[in-house]
PDB file of C-alpha atoms in Angstrom:
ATOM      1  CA  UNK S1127      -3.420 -22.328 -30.277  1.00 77.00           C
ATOM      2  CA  UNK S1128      -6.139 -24.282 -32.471  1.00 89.00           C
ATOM      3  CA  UNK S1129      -8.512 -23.132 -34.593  1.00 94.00           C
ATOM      4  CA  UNK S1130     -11.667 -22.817 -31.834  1.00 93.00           C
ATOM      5  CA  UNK S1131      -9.665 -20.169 -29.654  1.00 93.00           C
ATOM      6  CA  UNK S1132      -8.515 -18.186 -32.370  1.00 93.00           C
ATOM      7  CA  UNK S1133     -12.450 -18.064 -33.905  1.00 95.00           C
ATOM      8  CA  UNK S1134     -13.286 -17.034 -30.588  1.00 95.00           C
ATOM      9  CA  UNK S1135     -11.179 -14.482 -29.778  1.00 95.00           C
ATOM     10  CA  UNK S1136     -11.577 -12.892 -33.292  1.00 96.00           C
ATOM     11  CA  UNK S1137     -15.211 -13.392 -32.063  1.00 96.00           C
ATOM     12  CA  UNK S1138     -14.594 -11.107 -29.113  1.00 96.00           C
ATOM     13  CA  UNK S1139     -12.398  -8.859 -31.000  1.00 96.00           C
ATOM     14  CA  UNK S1140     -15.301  -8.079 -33.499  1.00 97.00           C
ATOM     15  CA  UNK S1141     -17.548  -7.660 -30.791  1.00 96.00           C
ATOM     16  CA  UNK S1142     -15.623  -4.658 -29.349  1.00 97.00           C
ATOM     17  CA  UNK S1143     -15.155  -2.946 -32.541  1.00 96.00           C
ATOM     18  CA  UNK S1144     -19.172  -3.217 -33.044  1.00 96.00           C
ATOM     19  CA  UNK S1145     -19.762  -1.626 -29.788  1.00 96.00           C
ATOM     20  CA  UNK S1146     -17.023   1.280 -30.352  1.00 96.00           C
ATOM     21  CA  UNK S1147     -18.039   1.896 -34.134  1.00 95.00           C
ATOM     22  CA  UNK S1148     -21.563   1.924 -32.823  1.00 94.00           C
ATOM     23  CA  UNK S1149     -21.540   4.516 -30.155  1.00 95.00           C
ATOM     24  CA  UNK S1150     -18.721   6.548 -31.989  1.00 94.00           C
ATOM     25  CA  UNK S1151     -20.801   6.469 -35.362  1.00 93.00           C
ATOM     26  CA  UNK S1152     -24.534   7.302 -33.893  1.00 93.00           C
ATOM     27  CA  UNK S1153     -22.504   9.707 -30.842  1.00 94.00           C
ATOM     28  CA  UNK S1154     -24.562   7.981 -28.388  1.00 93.00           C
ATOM     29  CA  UNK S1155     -24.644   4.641 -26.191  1.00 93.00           C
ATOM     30  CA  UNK S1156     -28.521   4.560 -26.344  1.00 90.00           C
ATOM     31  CA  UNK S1157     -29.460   1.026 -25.476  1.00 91.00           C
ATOM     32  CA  UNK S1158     -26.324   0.040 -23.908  1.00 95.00           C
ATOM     33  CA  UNK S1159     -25.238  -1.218 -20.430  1.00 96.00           C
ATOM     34  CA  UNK S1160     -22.891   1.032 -18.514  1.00 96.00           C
ATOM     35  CA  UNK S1161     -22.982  -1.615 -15.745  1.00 97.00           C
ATOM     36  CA  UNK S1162     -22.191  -4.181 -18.094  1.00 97.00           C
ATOM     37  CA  UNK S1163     -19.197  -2.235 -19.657  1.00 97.00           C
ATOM     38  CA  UNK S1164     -18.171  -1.440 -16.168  1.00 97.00           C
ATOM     39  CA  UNK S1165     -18.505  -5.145 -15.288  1.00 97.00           C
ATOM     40  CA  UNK S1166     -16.009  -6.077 -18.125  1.00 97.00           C
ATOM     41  CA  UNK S1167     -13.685  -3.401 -17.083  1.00 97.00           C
ATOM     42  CA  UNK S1168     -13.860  -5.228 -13.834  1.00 97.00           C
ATOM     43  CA  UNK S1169     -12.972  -8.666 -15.654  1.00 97.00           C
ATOM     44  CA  UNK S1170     -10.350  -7.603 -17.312  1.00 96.00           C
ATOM     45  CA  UNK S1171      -8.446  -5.540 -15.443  1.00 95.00           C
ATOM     46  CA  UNK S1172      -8.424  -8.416 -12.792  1.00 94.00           C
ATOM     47  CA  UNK S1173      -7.615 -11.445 -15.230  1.00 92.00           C
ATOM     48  CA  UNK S1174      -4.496  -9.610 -16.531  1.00 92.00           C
ATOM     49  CA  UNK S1175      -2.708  -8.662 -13.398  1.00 86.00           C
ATOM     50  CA  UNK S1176       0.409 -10.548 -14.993  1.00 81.00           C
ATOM     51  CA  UNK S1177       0.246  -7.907 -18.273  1.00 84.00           C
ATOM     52  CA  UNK S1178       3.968  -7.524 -17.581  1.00 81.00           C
ATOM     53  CA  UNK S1179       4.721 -11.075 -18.106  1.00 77.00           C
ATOM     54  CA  UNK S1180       5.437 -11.909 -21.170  1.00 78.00           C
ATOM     55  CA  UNK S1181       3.787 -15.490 -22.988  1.00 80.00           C
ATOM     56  CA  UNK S1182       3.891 -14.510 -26.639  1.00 85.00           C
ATOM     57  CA  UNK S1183       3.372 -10.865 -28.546  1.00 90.00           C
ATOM     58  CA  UNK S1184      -0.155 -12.552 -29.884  1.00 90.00           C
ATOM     59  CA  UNK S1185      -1.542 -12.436 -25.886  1.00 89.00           C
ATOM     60  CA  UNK S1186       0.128  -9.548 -24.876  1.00 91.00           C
ATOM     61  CA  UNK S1187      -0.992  -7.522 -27.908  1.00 93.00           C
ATOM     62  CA  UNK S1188      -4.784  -8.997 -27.207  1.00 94.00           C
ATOM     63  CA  UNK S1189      -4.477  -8.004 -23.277  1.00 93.00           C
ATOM     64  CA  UNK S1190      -3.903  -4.444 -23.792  1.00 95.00           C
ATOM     65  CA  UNK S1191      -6.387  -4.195 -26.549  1.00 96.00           C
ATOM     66  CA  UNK S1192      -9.149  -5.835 -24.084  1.00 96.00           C
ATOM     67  CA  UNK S1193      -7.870  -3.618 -21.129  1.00 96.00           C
ATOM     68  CA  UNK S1194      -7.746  -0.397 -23.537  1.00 96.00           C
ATOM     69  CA  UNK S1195     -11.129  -1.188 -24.977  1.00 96.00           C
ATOM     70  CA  UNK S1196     -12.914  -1.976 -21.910  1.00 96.00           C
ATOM     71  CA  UNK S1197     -12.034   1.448 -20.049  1.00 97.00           C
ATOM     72  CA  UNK S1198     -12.426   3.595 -23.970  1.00 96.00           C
ATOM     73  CA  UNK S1199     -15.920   2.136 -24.364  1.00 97.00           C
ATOM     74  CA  UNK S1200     -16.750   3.075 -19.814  1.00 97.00           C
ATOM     75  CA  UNK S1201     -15.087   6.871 -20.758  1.00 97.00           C
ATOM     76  CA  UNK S1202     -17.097   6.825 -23.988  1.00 96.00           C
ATOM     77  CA  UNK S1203     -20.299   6.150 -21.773  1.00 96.00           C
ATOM     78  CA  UNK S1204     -20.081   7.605 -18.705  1.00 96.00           C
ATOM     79  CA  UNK S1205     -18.185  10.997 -20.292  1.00 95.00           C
ATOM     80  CA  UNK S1206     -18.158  11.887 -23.696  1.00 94.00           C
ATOM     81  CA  UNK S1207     -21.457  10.910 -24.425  1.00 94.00           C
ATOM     82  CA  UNK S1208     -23.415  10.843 -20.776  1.00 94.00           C
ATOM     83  CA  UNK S1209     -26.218  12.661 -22.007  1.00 94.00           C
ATOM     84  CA  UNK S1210     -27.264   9.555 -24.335  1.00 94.00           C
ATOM     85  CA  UNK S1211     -26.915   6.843 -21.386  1.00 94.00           C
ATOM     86  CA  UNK S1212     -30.578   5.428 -20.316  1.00 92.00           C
ATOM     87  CA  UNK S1213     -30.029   5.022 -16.815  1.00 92.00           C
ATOM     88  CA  UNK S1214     -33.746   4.889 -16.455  1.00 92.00           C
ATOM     89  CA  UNK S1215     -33.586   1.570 -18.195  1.00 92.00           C
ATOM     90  CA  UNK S1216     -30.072   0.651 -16.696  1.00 94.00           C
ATOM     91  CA  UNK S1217     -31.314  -0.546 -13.496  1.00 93.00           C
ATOM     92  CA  UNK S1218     -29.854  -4.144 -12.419  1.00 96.00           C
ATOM     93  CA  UNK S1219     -28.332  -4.156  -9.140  1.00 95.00           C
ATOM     94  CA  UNK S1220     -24.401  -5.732  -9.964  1.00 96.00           C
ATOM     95  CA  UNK S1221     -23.654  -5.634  -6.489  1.00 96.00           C
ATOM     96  CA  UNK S1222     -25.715  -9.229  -6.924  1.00 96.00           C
ATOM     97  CA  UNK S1223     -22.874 -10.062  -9.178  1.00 97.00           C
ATOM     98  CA  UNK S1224     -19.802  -8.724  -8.263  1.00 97.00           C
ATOM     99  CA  UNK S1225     -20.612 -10.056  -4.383  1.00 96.00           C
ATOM    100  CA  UNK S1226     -21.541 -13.669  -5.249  1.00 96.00           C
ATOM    101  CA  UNK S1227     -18.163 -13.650  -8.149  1.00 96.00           C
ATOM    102  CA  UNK S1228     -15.933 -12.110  -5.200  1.00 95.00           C
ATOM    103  CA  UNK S1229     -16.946 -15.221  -2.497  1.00 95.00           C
ATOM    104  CA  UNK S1230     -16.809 -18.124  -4.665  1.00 94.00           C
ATOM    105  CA  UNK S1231     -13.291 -16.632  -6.027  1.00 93.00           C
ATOM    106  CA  UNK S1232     -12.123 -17.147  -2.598  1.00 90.00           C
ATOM    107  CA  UNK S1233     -13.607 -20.296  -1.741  1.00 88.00           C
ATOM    108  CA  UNK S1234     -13.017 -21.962  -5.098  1.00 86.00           C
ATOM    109  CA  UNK S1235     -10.154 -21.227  -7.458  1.00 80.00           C
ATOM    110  CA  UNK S1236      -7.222 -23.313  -8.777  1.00 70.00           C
ATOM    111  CA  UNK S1237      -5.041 -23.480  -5.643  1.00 60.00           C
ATOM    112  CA  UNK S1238      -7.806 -24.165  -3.142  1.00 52.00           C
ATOM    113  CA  UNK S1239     -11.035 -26.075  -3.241  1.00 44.00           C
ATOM    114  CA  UNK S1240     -13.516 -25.088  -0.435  1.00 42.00           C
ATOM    115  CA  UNK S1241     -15.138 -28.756  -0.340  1.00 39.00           C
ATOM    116  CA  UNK S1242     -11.720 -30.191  -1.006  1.00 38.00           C
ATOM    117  CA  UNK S1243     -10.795 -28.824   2.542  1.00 36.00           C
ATOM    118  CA  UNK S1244     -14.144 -29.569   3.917  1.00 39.00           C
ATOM    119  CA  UNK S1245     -13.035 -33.170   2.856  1.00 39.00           C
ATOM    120  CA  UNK S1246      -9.248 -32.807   4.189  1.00 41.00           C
ATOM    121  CA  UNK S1247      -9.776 -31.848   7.888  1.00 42.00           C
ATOM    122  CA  UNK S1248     -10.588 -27.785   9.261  1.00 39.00           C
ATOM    123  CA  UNK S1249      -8.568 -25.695   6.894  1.00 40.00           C
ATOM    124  CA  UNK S1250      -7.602 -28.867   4.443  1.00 44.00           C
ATOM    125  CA  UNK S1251      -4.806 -30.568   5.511  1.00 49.00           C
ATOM    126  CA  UNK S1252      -2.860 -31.312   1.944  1.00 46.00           C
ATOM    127  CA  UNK S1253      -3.719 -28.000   0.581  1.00 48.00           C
ATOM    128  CA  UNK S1254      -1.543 -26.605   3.649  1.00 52.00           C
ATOM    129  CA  UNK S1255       0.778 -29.198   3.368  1.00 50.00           C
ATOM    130  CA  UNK S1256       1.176 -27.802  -0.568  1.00 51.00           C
ATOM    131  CA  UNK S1257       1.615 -24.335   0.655  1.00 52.00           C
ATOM    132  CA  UNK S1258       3.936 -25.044   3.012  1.00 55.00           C
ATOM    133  CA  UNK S1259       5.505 -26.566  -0.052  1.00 54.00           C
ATOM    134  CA  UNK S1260       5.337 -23.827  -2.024  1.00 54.00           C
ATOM    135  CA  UNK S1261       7.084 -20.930   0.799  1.00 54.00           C
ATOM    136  CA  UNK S1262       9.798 -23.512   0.791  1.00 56.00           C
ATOM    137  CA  UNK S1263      10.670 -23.706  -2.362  1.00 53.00           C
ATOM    138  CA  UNK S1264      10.672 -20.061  -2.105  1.00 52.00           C
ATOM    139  CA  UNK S1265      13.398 -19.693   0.175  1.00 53.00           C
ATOM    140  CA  UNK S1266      15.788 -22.677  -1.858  1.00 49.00           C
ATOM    141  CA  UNK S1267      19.187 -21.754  -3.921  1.00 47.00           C
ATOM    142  CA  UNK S1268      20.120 -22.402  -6.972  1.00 48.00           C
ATOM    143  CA  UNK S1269      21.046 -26.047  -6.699  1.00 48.00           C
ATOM    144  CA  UNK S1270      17.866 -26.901  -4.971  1.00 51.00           C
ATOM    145  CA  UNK S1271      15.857 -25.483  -7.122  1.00 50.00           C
ATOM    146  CA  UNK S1272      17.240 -27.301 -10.039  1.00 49.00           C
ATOM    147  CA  UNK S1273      16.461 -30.394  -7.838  1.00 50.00           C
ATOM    148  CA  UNK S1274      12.834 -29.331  -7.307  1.00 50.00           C
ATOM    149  CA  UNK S1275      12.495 -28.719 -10.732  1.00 49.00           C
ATOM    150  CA  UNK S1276      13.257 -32.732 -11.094  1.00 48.00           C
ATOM    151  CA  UNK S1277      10.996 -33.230  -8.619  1.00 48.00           C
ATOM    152  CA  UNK S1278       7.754 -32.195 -10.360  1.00 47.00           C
ATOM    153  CA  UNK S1279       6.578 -35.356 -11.873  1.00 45.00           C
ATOM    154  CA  UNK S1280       3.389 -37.051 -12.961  1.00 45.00           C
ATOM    155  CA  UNK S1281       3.580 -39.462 -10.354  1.00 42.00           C
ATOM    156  CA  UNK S1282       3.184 -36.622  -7.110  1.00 42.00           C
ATOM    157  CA  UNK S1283      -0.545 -36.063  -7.477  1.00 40.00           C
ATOM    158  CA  UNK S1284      -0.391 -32.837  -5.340  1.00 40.00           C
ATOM    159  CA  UNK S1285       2.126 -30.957  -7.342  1.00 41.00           C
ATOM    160  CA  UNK S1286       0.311 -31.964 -10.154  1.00 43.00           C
ATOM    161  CA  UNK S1287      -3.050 -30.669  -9.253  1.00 43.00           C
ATOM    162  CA  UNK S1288      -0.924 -27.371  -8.468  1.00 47.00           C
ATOM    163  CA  UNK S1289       1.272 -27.388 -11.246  1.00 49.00           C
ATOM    164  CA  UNK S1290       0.104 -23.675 -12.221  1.00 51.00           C
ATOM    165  CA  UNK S1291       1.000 -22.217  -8.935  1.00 52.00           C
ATOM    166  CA  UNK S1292       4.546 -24.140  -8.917  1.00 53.00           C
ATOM    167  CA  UNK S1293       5.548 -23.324 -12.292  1.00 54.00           C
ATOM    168  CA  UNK S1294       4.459 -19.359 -11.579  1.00 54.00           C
ATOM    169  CA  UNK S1295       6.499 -19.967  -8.205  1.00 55.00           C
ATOM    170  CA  UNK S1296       9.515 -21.557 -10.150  1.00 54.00           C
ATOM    171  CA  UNK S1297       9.501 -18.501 -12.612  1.00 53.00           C
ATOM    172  CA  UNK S1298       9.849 -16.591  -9.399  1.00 52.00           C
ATOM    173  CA  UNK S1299      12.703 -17.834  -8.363  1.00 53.00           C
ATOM    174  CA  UNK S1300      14.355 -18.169 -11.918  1.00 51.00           C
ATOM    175  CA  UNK S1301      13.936 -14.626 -12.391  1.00 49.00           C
ATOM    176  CA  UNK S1302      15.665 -13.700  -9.298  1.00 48.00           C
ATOM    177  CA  UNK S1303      18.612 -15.276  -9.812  1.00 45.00           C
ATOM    178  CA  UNK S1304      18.895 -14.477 -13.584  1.00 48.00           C
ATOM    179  CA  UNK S1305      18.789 -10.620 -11.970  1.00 48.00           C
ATOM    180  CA  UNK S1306      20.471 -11.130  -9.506  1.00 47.00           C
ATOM    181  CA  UNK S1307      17.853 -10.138  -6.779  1.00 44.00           C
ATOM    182  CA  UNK S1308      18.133 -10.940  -3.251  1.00 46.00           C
ATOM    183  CA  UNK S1309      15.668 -13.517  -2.185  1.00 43.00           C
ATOM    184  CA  UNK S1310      14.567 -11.917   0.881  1.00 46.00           C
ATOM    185  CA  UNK S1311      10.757 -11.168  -0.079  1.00 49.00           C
ATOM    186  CA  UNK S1312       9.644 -14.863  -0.780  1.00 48.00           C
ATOM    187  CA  UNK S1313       6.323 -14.496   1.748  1.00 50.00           C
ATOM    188  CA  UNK S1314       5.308 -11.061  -0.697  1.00 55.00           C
ATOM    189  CA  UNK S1315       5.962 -13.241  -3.846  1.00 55.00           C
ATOM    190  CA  UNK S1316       3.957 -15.742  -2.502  1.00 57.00           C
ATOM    191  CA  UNK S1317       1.089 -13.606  -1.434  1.00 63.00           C
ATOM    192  CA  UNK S1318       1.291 -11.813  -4.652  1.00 66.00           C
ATOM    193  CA  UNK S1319       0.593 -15.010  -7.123  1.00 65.00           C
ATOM    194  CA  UNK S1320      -1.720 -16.572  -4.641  1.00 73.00           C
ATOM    195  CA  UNK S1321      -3.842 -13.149  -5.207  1.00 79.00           C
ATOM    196  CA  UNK S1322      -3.370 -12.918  -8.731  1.00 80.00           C
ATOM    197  CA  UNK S1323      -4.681 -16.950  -8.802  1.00 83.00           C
ATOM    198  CA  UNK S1324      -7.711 -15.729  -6.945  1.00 88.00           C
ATOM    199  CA  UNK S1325      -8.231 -12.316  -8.962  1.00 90.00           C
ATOM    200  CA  UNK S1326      -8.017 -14.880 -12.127  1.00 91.00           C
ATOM    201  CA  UNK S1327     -10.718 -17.042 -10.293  1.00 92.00           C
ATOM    202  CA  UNK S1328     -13.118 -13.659  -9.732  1.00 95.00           C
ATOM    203  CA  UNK S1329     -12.440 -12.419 -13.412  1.00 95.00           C
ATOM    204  CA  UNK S1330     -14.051 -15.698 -15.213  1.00 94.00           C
ATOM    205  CA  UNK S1331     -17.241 -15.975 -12.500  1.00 96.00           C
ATOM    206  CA  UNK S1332     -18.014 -12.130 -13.109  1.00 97.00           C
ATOM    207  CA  UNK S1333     -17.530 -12.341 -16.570  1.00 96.00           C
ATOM    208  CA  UNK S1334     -19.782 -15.436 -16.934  1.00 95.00           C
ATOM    209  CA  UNK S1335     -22.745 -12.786 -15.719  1.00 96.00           C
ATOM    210  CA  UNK S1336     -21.301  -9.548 -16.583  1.00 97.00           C
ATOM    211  CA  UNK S1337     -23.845  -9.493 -19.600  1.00 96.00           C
ATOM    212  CA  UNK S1338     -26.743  -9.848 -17.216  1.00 96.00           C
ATOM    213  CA  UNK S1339     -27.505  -5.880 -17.102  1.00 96.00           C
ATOM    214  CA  UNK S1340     -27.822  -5.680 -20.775  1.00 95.00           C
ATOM    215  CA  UNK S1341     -29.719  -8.770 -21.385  1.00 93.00           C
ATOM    216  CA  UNK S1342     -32.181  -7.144 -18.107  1.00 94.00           C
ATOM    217  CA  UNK S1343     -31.446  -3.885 -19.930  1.00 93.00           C
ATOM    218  CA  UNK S1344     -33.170  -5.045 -22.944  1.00 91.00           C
ATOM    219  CA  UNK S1345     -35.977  -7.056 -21.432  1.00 88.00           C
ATOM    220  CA  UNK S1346     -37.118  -3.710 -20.312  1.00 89.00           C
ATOM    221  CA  UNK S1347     -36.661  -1.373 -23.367  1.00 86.00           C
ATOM    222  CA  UNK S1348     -38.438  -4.611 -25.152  1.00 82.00           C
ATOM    223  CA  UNK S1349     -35.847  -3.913 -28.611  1.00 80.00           C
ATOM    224  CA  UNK S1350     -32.487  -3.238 -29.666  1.00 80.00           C
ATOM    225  CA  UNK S1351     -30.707  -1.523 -32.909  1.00 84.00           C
ATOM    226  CA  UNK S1352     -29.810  -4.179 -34.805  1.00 83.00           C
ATOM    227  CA  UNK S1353     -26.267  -3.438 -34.561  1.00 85.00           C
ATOM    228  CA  UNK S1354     -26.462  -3.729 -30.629  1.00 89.00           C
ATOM    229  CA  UNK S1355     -27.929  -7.461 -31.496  1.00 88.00           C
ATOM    230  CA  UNK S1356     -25.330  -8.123 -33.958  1.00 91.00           C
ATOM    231  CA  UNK S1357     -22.625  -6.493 -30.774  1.00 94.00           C
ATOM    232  CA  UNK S1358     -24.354  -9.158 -28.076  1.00 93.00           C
ATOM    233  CA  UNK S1359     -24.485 -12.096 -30.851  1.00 92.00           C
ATOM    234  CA  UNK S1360     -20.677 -11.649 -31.515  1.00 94.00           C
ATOM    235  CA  UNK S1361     -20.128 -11.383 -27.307  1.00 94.00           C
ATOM    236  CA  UNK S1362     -22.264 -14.822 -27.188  1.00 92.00           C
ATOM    237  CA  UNK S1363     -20.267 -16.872 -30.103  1.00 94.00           C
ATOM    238  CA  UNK S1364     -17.026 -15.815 -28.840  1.00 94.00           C
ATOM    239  CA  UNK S1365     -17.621 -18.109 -25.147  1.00 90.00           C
ATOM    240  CA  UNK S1366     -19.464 -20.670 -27.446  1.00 91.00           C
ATOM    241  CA  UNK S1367     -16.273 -21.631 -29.457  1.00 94.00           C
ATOM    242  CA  UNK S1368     -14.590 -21.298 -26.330  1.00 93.00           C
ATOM    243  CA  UNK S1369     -16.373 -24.255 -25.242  1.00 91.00           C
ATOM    244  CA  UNK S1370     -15.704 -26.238 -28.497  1.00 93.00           C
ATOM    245  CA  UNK S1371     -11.872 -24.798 -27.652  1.00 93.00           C
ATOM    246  CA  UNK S1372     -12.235 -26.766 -24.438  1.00 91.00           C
ATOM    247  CA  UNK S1373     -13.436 -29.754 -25.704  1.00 92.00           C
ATOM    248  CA  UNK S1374     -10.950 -29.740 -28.361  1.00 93.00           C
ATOM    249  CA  UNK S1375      -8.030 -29.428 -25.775  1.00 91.00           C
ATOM    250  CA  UNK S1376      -9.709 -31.968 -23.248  1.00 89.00           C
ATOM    251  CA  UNK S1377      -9.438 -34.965 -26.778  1.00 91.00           C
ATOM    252  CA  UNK S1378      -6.047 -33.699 -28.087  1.00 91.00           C
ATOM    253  CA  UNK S1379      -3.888 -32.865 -24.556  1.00 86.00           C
ATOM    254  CA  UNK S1380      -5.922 -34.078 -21.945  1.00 83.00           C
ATOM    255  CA  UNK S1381      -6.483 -30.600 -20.827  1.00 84.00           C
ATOM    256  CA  UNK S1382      -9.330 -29.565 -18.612  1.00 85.00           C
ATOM    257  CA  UNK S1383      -9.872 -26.721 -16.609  1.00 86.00           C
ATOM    258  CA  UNK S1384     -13.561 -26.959 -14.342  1.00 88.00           C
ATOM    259  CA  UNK S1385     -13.881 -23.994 -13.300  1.00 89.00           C
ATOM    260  CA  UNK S1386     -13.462 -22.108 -17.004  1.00 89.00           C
ATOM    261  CA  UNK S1387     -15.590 -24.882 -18.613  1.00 89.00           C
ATOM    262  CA  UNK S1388     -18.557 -24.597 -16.044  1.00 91.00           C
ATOM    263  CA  UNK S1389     -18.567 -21.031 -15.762  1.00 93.00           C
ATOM    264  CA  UNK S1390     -18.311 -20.496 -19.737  1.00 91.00           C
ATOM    265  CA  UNK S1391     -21.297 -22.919 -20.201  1.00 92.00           C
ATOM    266  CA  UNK S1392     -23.273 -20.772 -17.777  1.00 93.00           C
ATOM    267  CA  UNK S1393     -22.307 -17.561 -20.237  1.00 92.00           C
ATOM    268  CA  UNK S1394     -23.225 -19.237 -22.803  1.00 91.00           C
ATOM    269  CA  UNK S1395     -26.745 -20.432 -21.149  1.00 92.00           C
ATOM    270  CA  UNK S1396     -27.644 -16.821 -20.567  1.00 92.00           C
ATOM    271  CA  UNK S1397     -27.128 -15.854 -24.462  1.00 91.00           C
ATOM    272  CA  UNK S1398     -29.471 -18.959 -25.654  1.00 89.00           C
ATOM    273  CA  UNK S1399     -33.275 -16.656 -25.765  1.00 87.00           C
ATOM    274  CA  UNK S1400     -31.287 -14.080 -26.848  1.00 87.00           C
ATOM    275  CA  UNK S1401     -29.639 -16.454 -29.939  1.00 87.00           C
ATOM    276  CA  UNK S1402     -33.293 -17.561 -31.048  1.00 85.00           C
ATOM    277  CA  UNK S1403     -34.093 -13.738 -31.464  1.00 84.00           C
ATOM    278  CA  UNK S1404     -31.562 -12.867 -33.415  1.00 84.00           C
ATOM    279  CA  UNK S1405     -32.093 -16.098 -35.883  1.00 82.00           C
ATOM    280  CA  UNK S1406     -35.631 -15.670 -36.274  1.00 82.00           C
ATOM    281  CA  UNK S1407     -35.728 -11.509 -36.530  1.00 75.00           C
ATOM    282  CA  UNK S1408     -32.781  -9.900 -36.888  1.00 71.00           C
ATOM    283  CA  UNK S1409     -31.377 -12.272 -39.591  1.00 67.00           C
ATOM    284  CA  UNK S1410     -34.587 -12.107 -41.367  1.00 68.00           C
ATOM    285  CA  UNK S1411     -34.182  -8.442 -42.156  1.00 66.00           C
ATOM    286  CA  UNK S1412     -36.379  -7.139 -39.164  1.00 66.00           C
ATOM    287  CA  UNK S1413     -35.016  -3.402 -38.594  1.00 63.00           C
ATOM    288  CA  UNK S1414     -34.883  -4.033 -34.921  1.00 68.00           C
ATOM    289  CA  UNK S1415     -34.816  -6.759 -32.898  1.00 71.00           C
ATOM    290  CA  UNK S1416     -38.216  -6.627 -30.825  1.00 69.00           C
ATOM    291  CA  UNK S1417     -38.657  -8.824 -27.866  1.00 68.00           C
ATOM    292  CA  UNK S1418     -41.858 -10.976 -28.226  1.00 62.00           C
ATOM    293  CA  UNK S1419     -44.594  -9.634 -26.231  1.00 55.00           C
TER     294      UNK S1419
END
C-alpha cells in the first residue's frame, strides 16, 4: 500500500465519522441525502461480496467498517431520526443512476468488454474462448492444476488480460482440495465469481454518482452547515488521492485499471464547483456555506 491510498482511505474514513458525529450530535440529518446514503449502502454492500475472503486484517477491518457505517448512517436517517429528513428537498430520481450503473456493469467490466466483442465476432469470440478456459480449469485435478498454474505467463495475452478472474478461479480450486471438497459444483463457482466481477463493476459506476442527490440536494436548499461541507470535502479528497494512488501504481508497477481510473475522475469532476465553495467560503470563516446566487 503507498502513501496516496492510505491518505485516501483515512480520507473516507474521516468522512464517515463527520457524517455520524454530525447527525448523532445535532439528533437530526437536516441537509442530508437519504438517497445518497442509500446509494452508498448500495456500493458497498455490492463491492464486498468477497467479505469472507480474507487479503489482510487492514481490508477486512476497513470492509466491515464501510458496510457497518453505510447501513448505521441509512437506520440513523430513515428511523431514529425520520422526523428531521427533508424529503421535500431530497428529490433526485436515482433510478437515473442505479439503471445506467446496472447496464454498463454488464456490458463493461473486467472479464468482458462490450466493444471488445463487437470487435471479436457476435458474442466475442476470444472472450468465449477464455471462458471456456476458465470452466475447464474448473473441472482439472490436482496435477493439472499445478500445470495450469505454470501456464499463466506474460507471454499468453488472454490470460493476462484475465489474470483477476484466473487467479480468483485458481483460489477456487486450491481451496477445495486443501478441504477436501468434492469438485462437483465448478459451473456455480464459476457463475458465482463471474457475478461478483460484475457486482464489483456496478459498485465503482454507482459510486462515481452516488453523491449526485446531495450535490442536487444542496443546489436546491442553496447552503449547507459547515460541517456537512467539511463531510462532502472529505468524500471529494478521498477519490482525488485515489487518482494520484493510480498514477502512482501505473509509474512504480505498471498497474492500471480503466475502468476505476475513468470512473474515479468522473467522481472527482462532480466535486470540482463544490471544491471552489468550500475554498473561497467555508475556509474563510463563512458560518455556512451559501451557494452563489
Amino acid at each position: 500500500m503507498n502513501i496516496f491510498r492510505f491518505a485516501g482511505d483515512f480520507s473516507h474514513l474521516i468522512a464517515i465519522l463527520i457524517l455520524i458525529v454530525k447527525i448523532w450530535k445535532t439528533r437530526s440529518c437536516a441537509g442530508l441525502s437519504g438517497k445518497s446514503q442509500l446509494l452508498f449502502a448500495f456500493v458497498f454492500t455490492s463491492r464486498y461480496l468477497d467479505l469472507f475472503h480474507f487479503i489482510s486484517s487492514y481490508n477486512t477491518i476497513m470492509k466491515i467498517f464501510f458496510l457497518v457505517s453505510s447501513y448505521g448512517t441509512v437506520y440513523l436517517m430513515f428511523f431514529k431520526f425520520r422526523a428531521t429528513y427533508d424529503r421535500s428537498h431530497d428529490t433526485f430520481r436515482i433510478e437515473f443512476l442505479v439503471i445506467p450503473a446496472t447496464i454498463l456493469a454488464f456490458l463493461i467490466n473486467h472479464q468482458f468488454s462490450f466493444m471488445e466483442g463487437c470487435r471479436e465476432g457476435a458474442l466475442g469470440q476470444r472472450t468465449n474462448n477464455f471462458w471456456r478456459i476458465i470452466r475447464n480449469i474448473l473441472s482439472l485435478n490436482r496435477m493439472k492444476l499445478r500445470y495450469i498454474r505454470y501456464q499463466l505467463k506474460p507471454r499468453n495475452t488472454m490470460i493476462t488480460s484475465n489474470k483477476t478472474i484466473v487467479i480468483k478461479i485458481i483460489i477456487i480450486c486450491n481451496e477445495r482440495y486443501a478441504s477436501d471438497i468434492p469438485f462437483d459444483n465448478g459451473e456455480s463457482d464459476f457463475v458465482a465469481v463471474c457475478s461478483q466481477m460484475i457486482a464489483w463493476s456496478f459498485s465503482i459506476y454507482l459510486e462515481a454518482v452516488a453523491i449526485m442527490p446531495q450535490l442536487f440536494m444542496l443546489s436546491r436548499t442553496g447552503s449547507a452547515e459547515t460541517i456537512t461541507a467539511h463531510y462532502l470535502f472529505a468524500l471529494g479528497t478521498y477519490r482525488a488521492l485515489y487518482i494520484l494512488n493510480w498514477i502512482y501504481r501505473y509509474y512504480t508497477e505498471e498497474f492500471f485499471d480503466p475502468i476505476a481510473t475513468v470512473a474515479g475522475v468522473v467522481q472527482t469532476v462532480l466535486y470540482v464547483d463544490f471544491f471552489y465553495l468550500y475554498v473561497t467560503r467555508v475556509i474563510r470563516g463563512y458560518k455556512n456555506l451559501e451557494l452563489p446566487a
